[in-house]
mmCIF file of C-alpha atoms and ligand atoms in Angstrom:
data_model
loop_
_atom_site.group_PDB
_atom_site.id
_atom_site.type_symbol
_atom_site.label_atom_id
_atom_site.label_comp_id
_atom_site.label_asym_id
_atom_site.label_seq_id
_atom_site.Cartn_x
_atom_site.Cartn_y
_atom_site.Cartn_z
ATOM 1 C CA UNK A 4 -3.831 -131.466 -43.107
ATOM 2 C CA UNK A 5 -0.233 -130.102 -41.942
ATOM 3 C CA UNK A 6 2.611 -130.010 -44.311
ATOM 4 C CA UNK A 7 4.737 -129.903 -41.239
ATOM 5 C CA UNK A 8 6.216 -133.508 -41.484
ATOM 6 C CA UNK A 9 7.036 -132.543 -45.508
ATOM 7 C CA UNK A 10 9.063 -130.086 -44.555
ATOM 8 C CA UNK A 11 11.256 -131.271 -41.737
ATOM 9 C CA UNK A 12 12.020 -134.526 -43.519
ATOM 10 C CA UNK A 13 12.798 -132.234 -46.837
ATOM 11 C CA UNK A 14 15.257 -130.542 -44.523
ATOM 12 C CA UNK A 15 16.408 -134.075 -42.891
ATOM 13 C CA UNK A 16 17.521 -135.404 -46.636
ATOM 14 C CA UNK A 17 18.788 -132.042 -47.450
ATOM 15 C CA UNK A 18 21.408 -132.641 -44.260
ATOM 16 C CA UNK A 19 21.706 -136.091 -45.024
ATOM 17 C CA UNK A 20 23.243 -135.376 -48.425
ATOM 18 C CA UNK A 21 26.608 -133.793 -46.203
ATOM 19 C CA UNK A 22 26.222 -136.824 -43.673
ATOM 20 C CA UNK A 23 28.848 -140.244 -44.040
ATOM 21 C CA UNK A 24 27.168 -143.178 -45.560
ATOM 22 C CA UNK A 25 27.370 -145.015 -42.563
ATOM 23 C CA UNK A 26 25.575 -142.745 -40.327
ATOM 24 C CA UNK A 27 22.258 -143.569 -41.451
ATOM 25 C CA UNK A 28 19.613 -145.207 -43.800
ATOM 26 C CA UNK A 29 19.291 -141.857 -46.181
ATOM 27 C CA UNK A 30 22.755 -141.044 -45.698
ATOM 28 C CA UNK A 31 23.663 -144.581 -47.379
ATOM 29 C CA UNK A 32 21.124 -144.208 -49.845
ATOM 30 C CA UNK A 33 22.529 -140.811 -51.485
ATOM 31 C CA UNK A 34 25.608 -142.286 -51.076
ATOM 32 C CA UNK A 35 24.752 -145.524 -53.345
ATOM 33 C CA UNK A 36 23.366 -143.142 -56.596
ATOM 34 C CA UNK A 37 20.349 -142.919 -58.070
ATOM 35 C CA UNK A 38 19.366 -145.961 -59.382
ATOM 36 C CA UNK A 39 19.807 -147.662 -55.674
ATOM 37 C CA UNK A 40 17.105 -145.199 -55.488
ATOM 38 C CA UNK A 41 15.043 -145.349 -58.104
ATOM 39 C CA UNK A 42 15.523 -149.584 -57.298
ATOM 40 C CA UNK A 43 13.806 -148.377 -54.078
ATOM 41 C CA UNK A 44 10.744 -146.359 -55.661
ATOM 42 C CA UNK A 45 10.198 -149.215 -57.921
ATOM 43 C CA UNK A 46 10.208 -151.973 -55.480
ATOM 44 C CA UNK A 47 8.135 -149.497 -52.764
ATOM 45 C CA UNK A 48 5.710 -149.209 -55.567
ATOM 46 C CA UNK A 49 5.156 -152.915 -56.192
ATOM 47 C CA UNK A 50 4.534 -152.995 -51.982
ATOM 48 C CA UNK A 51 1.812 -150.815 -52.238
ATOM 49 C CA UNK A 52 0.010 -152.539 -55.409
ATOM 50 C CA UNK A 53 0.234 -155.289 -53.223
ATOM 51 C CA UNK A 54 -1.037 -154.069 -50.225
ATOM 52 C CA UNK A 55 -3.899 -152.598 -51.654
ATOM 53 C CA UNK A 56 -4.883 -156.072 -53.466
ATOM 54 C CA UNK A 57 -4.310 -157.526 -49.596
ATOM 55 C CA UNK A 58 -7.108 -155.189 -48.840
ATOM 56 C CA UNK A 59 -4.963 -154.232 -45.325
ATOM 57 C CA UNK A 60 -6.040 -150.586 -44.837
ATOM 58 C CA UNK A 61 -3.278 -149.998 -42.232
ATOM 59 C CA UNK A 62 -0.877 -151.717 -44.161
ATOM 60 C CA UNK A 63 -1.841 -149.817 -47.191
ATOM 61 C CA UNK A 64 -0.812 -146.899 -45.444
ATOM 62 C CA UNK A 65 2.720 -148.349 -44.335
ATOM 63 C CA UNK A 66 3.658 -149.158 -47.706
ATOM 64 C CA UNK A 67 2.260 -145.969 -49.449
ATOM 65 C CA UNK A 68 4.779 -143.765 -46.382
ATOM 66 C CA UNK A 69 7.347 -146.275 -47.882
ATOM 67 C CA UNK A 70 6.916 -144.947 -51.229
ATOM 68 C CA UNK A 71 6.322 -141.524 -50.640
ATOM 69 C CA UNK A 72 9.366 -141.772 -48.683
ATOM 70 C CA UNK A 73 11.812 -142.909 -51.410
ATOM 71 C CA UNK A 74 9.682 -140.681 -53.746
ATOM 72 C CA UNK A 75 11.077 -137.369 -51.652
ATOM 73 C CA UNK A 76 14.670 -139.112 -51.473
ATOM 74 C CA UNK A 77 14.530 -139.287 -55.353
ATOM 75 C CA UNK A 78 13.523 -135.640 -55.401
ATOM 76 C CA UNK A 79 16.002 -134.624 -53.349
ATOM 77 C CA UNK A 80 18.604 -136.278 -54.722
ATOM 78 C CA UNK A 81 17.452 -134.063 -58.046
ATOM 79 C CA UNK A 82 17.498 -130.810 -56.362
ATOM 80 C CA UNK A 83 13.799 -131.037 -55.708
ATOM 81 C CA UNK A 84 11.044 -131.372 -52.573
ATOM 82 C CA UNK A 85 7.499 -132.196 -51.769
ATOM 83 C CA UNK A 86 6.834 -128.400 -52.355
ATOM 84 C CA UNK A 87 7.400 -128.729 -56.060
ATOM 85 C CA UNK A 88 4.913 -131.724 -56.086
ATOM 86 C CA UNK A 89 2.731 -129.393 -53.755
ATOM 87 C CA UNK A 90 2.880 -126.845 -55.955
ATOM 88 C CA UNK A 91 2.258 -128.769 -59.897
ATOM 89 C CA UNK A 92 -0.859 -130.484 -57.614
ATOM 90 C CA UNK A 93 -2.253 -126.585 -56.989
ATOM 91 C CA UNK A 94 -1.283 -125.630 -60.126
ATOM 92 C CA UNK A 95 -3.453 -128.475 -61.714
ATOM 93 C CA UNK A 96 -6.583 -127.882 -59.500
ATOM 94 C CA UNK A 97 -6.123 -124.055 -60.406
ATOM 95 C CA UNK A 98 -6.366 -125.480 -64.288
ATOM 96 C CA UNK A 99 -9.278 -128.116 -62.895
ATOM 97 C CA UNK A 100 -10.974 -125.079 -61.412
ATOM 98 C CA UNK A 101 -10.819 -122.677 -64.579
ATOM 99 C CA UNK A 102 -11.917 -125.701 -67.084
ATOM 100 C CA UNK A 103 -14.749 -126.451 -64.743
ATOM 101 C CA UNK A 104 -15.992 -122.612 -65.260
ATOM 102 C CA UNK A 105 -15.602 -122.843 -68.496
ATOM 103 C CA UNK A 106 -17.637 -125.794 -68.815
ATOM 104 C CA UNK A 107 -20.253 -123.723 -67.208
ATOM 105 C CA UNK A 108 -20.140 -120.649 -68.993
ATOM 106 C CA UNK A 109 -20.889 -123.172 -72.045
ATOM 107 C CA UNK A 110 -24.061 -124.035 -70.648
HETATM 108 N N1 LIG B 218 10.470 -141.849 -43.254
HETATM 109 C C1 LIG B 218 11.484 -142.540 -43.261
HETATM 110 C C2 LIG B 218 11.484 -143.891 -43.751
HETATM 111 N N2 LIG B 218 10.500 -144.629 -44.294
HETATM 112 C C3 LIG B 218 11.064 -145.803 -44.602
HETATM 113 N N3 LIG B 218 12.377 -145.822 -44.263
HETATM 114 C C4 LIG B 218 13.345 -146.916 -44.429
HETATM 115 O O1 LIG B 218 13.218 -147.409 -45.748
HETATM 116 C C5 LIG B 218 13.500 -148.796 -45.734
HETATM 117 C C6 LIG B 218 12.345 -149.469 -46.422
HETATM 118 O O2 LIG B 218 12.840 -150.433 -47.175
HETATM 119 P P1 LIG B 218 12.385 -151.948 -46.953
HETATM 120 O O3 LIG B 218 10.970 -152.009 -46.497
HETATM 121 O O4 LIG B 218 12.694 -152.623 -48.234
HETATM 122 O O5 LIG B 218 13.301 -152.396 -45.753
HETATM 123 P P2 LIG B 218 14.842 -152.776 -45.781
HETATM 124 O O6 LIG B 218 14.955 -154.211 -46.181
HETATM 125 O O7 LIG B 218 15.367 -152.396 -44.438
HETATM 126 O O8 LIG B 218 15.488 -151.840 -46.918
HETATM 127 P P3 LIG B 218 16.857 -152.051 -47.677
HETATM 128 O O9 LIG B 218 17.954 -152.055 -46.652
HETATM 129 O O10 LIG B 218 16.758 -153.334 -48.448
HETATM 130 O O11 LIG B 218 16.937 -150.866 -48.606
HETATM 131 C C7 LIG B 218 13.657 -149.249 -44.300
HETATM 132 O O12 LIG B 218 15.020 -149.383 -43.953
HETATM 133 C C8 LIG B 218 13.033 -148.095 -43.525
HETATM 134 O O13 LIG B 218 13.634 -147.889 -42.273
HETATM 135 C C9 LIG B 218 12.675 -144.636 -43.748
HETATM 136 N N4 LIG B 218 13.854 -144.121 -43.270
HETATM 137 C C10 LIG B 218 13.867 -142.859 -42.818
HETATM 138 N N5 LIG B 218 12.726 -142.046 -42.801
HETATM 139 C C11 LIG B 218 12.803 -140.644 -42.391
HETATM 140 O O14 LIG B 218 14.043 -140.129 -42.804
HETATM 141 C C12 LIG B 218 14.688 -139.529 -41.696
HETATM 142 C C13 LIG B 218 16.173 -139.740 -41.823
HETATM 143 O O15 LIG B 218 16.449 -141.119 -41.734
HETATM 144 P P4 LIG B 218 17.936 -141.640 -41.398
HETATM 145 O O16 LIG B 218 18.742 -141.292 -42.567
HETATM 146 O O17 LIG B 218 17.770 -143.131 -41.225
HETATM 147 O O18 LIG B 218 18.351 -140.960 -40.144
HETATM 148 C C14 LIG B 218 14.097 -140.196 -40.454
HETATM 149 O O19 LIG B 218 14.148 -139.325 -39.360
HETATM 150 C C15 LIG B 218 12.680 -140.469 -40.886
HETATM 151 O O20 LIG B 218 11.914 -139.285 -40.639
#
């Protein structure tokens, strides 16, 4: 799996931030505030509840890039990226990893 794509859109909303509302989709987004984006997350989230109850693999997967999306605008828009949700996810199996061993050293 390639983290490629996460990084050229985080640096596609970072530039987006400087860019006139009217010049594109993200550009009028950060230009709105957050809660036209966290409207966005919330309604991207309901998409992909639905989807999944539709039982539409492919569209599944539309919806879920939807949120994910609007997930990395809202980060953004806090000073944040994918990395940092790269980076708790690692941190957690790290933590996963050392309780498992632990586990075992009980037995
Ligand atoms: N990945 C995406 C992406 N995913 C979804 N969307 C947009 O998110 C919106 C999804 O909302 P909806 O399904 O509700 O559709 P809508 O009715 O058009 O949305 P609203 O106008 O109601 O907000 C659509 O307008 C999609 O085009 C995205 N827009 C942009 N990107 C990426 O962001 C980059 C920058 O985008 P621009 O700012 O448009 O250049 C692009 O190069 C892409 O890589």
């Amino acid at each position: 799996m390639s983290n490629d794509i996460l990084q050229r859109l985080t640096e596609t909303l970072e530039a987006r931030k400087q860019a006139s509302p009217e010049s594109s989709y993200v550009a009028k987004l950060f230009s709105k505030g957050e809660d036209a984006i966290l409207k966005k997350v919330g309604e991207e989230a309901t998409e992909v509840i639905l989807a999944a109850k539709g039982g539409d693999s492919s569209h599944l997967v539309y919806e879920t890039a939807d949120l994910w999306f609007h997930c990395m605008v809202l980060l953004a828009k806090h000073g944040l990226s994918a990395d940092d949700v790269l980076n708790e996810l690692a941190r957690r199996e790290g933590l996963s990893g050392i309780a498992e061993k632990e586990s075992r050293s009980k037995d």
